[in-house]
mmCIF file of C-alpha atoms in Angstrom:
data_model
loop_
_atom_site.group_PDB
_atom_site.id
_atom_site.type_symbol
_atom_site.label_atom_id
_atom_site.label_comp_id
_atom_site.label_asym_id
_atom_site.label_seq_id
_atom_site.Cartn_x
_atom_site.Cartn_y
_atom_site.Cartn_z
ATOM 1 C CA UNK T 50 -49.579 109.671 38.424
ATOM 2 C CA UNK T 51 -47.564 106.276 37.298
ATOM 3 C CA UNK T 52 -44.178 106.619 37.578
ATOM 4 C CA UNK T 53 -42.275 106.039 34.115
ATOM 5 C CA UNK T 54 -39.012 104.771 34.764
ATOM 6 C CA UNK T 55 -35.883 104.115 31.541
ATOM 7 C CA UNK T 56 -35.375 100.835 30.289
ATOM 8 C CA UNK T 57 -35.865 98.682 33.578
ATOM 9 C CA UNK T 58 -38.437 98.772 35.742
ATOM 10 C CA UNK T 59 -38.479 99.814 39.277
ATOM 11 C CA UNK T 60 -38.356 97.428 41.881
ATOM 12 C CA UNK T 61 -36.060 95.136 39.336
ATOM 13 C CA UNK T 62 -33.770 93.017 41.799
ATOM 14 C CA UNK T 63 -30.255 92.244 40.517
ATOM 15 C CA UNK T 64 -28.887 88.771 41.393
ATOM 16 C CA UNK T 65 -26.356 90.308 43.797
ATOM 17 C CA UNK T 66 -29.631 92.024 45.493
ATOM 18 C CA UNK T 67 -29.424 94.874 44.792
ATOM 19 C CA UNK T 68 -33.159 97.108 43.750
ATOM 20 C CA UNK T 69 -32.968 99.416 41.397
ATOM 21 C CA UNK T 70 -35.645 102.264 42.715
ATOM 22 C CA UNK T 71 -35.699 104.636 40.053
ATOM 23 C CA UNK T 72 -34.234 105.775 36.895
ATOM 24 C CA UNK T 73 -34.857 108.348 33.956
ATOM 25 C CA UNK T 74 -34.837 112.092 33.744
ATOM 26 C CA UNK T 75 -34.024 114.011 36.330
ATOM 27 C CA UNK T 76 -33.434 117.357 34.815
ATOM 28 C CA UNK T 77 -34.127 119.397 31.923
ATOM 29 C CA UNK T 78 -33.865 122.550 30.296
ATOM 30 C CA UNK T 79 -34.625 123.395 26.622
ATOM 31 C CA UNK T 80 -35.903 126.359 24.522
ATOM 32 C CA UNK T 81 -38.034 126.666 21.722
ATOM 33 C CA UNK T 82 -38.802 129.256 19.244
ATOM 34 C CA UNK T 83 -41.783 132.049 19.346
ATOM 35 C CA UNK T 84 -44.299 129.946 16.842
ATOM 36 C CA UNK T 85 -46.654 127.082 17.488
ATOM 37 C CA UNK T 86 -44.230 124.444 19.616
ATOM 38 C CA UNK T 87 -43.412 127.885 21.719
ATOM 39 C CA UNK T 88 -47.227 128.338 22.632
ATOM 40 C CA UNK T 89 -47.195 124.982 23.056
ATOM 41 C CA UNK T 90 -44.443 124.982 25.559
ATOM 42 C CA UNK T 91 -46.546 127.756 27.381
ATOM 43 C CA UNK T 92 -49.382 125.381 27.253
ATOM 44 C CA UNK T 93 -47.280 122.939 29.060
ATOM 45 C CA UNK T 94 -46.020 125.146 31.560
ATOM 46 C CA UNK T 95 -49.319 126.104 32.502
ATOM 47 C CA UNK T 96 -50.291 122.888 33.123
ATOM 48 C CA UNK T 97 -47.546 121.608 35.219
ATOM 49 C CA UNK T 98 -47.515 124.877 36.628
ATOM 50 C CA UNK T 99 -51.067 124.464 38.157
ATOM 51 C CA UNK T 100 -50.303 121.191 39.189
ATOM 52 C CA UNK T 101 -47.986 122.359 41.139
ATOM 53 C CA UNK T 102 -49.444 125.018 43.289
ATOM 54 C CA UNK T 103 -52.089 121.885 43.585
ATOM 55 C CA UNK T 104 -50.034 120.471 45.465
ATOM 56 C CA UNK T 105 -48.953 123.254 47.631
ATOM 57 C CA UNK T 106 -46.051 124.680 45.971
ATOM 58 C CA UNK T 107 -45.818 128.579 45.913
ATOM 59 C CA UNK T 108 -45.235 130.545 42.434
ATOM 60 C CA UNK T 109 -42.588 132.379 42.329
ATOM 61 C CA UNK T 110 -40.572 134.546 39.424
ATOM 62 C CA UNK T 111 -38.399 132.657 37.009
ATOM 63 C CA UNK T 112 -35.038 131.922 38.731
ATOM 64 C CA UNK T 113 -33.375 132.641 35.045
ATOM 65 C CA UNK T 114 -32.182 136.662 35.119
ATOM 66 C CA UNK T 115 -32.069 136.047 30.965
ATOM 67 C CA UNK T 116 -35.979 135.484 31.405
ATOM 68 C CA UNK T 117 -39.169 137.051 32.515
ATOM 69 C CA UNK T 118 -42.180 134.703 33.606
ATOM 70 C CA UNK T 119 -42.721 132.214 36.352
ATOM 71 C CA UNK T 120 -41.943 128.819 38.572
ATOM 72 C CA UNK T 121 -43.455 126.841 41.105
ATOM 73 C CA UNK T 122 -41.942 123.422 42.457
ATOM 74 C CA UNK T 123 -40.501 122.097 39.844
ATOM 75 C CA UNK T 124 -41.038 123.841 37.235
ATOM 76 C CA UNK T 125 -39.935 127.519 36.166
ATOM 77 C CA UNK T 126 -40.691 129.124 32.114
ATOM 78 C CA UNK T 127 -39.765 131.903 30.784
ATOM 79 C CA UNK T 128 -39.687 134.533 27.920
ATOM 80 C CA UNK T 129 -37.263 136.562 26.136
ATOM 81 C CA UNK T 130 -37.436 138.446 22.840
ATOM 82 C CA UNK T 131 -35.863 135.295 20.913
ATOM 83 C CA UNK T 132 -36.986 132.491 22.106
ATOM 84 C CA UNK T 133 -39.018 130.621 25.281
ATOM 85 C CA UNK T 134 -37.598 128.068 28.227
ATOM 86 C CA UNK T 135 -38.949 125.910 30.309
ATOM 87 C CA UNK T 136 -37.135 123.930 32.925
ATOM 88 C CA UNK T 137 -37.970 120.360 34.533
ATOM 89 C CA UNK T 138 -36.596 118.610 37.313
ATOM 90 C CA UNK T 139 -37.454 116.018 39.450
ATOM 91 C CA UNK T 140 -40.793 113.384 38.958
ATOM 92 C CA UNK T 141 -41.939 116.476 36.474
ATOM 93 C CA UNK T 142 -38.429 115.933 34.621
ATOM 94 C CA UNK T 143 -38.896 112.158 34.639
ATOM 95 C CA UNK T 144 -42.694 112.123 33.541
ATOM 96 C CA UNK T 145 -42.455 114.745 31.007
ATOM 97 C CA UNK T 146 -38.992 114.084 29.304
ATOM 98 C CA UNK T 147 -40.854 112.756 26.117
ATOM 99 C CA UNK T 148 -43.246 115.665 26.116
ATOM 100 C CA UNK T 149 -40.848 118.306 26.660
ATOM 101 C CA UNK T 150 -38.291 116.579 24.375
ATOM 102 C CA UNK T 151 -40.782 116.870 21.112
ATOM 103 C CA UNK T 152 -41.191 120.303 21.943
ATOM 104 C CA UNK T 153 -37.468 121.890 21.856
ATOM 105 C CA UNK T 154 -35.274 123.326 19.668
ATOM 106 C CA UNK T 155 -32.647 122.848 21.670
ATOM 107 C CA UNK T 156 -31.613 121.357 25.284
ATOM 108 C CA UNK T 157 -29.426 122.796 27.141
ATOM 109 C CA UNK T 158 -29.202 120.749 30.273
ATOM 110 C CA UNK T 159 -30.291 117.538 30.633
ATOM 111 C CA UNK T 160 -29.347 115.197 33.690
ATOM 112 C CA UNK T 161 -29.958 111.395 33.983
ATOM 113 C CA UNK T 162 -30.232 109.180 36.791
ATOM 114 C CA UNK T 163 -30.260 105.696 38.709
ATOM 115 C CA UNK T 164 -30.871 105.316 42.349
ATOM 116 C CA UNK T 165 -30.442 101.702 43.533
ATOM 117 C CA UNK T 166 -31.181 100.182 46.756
ATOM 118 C CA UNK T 167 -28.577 97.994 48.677
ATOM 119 C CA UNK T 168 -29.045 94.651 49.618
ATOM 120 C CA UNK T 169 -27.305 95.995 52.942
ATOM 121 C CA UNK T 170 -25.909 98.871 54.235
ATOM 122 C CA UNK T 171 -22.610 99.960 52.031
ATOM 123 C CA UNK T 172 -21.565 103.771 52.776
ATOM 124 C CA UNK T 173 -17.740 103.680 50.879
ATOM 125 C CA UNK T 174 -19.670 103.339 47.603
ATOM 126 C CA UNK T 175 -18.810 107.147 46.504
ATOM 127 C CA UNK T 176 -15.011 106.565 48.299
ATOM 128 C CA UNK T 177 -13.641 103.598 46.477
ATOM 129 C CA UNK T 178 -15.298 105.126 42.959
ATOM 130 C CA UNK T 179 -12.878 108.664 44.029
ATOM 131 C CA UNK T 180 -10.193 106.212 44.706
ATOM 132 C CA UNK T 181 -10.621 104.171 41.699
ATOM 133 C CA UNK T 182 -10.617 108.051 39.796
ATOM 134 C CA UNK T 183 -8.040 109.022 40.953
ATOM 135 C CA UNK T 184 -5.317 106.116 39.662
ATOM 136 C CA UNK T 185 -6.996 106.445 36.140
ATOM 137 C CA UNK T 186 -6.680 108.968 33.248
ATOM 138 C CA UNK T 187 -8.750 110.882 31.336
ATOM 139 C CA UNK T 188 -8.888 110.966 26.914
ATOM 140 C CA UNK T 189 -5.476 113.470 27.250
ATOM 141 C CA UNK T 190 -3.729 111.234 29.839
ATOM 142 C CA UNK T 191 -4.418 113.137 32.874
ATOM 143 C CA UNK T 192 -6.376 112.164 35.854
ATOM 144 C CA UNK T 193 -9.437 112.248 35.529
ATOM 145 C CA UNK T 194 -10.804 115.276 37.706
ATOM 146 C CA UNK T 195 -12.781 113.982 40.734
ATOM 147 C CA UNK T 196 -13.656 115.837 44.069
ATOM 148 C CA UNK T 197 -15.388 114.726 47.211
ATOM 149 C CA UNK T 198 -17.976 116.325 49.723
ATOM 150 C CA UNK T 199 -18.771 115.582 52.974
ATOM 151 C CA UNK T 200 -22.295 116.839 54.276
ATOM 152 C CA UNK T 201 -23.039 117.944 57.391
ATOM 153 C CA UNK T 202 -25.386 115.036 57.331
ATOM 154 C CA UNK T 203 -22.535 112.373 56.917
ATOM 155 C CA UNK T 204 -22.858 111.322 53.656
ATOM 156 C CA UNK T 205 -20.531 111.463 50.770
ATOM 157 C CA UNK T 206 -20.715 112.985 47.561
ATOM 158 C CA UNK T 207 -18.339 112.663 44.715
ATOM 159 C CA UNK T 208 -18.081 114.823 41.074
ATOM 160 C CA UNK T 209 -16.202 113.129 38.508
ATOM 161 C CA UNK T 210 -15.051 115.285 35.947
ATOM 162 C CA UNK T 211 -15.426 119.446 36.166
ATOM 163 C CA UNK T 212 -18.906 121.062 37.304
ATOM 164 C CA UNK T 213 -18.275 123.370 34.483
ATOM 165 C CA UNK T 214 -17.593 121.299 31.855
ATOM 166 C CA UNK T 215 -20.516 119.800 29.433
ATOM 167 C CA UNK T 216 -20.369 116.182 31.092
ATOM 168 C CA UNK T 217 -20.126 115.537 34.744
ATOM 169 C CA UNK T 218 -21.015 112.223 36.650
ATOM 170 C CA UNK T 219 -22.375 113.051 40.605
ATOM 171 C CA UNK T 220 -22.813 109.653 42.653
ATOM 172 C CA UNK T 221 -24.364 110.466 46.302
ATOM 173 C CA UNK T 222 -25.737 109.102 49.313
ATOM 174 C CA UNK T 223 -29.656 109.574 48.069
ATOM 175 C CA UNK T 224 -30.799 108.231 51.426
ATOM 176 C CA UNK T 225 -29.201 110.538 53.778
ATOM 177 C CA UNK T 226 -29.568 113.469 51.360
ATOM 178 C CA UNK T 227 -33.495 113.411 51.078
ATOM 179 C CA UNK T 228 -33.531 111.651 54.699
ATOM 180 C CA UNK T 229 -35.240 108.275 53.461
ATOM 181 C CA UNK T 230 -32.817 105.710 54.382
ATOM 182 C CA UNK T 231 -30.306 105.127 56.726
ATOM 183 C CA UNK T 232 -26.158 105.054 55.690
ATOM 184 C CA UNK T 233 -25.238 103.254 52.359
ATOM 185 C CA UNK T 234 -28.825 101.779 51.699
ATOM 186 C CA UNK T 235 -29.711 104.339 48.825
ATOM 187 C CA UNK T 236 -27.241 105.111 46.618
ATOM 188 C CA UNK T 237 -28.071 107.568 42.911
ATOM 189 C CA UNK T 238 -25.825 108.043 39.999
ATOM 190 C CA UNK T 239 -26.413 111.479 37.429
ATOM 191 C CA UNK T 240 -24.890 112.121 34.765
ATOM 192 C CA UNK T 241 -24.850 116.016 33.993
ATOM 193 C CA UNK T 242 -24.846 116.820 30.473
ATOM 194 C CA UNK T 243 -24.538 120.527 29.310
ATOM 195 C CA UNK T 244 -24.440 121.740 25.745
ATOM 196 C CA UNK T 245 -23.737 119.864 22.463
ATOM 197 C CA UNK T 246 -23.830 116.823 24.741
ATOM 198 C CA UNK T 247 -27.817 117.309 26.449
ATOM 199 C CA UNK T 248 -29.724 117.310 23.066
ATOM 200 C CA UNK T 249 -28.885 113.372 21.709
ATOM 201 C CA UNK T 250 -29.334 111.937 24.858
ATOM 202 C CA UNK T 251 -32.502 113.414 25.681
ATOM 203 C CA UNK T 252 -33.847 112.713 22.576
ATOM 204 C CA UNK T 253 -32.351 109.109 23.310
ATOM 205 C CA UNK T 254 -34.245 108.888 26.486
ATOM 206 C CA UNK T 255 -37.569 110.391 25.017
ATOM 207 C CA UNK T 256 -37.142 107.572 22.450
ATOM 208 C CA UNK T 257 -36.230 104.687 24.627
ATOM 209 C CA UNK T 258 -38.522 105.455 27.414
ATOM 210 C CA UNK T 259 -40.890 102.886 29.184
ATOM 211 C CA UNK T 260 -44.576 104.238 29.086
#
């Protein structure tokens, strides 16, 4: 499958060197209602569904306890009396965004991303950003809330802004989390949006997307 990326394309090389790598949807989750986009939302799931296990992936129940149906990879859908949910992540968030999008009634979660590819080997990327965080203030004047992990890998991992709250910013080590690259060399950027804030910039994305 061709990889749809947002705006820029991959392998676009900034004039400090920097490659951007990827960028688009990473994760989604939206519902729709018990008519003809819901069947068509099954529809979907089936598909991706099967793709899936084509590729080796086992099906499993839906993770969701407010659900009953079925995941693999992924993917995972679901039923409940009032309405239907499917959930994207990954390539299958990124190549079905518009898709999916034109298909909900609402979105719940939807995450964006940009992974980038240094010119040379930077690993205090996610340090100086918590540093930088930390001496500035939020809408209400307070510092802005920022946290940093440590894997048992090595790299770094910093949250801006509350994992419960409906936006969140996550900037990682992409290399030494999926074991790609070495130190520094891959660095990602998602934002996290939840709630009132998921719905207008998916539908943004959907809109804006490079086919």
């Amino acid at each position: 499958m061709e990889s749809k990326t947002y705006d820029r394309p991959a392998g676009e090389i900034h004039k400090d060197g920097r490659k951007l790598v990827d960028a688009g949807c990473d994760w989604i989750t939206l519902t729709a209602s018990h008519d003809e986009t819901g069947n068509s939302v099954r529809a979907l799931a089936d598909r991706l569904c099967a793709a899936e296990l084509a590729r080796g992936m086992e099906e499993r129940h839906c993770p969701s306890a407010r659900y009953r149906g079925f995941a693999a990879g992924s993917m995972s859908y679901g039923v409940r009396e009032e309405d239907c949910m499917i959930q994207l992540s990954s390539t299958l968030a990124r190549d079905y965004v518009r898709e999916a999008v034109g298909l909900a009634r609402t979105v719940s979660r939807f995450d964006a991303q940009v992974t980038v590819e240094m010119p040379s080997a930077q690993s205090q990327i996610a340090q100086k950003a918590y540093t930088r965080a930390q001496r500035g203030t939020g809408k209400k004047g307070r510092p802005t809330s920022a946290q940093m992990i440590l894997s048992t890998t090595g790299g770094k991992t910093l949250y801006l802004g509350a994992k419960s709250s409906d936006r969140m910013l996550r900037i990682y080590d992409k290399g030494i989390e999926s074991g790609v690259a070495s130190r520094g060399k891959l660095w990602r950027c998602e934002a996290v949006l939840r709630k009132k804030q998921a719905m207008p910039a998916a539908k943004y994305m959907a809109e804006h997307e490079s086919t």
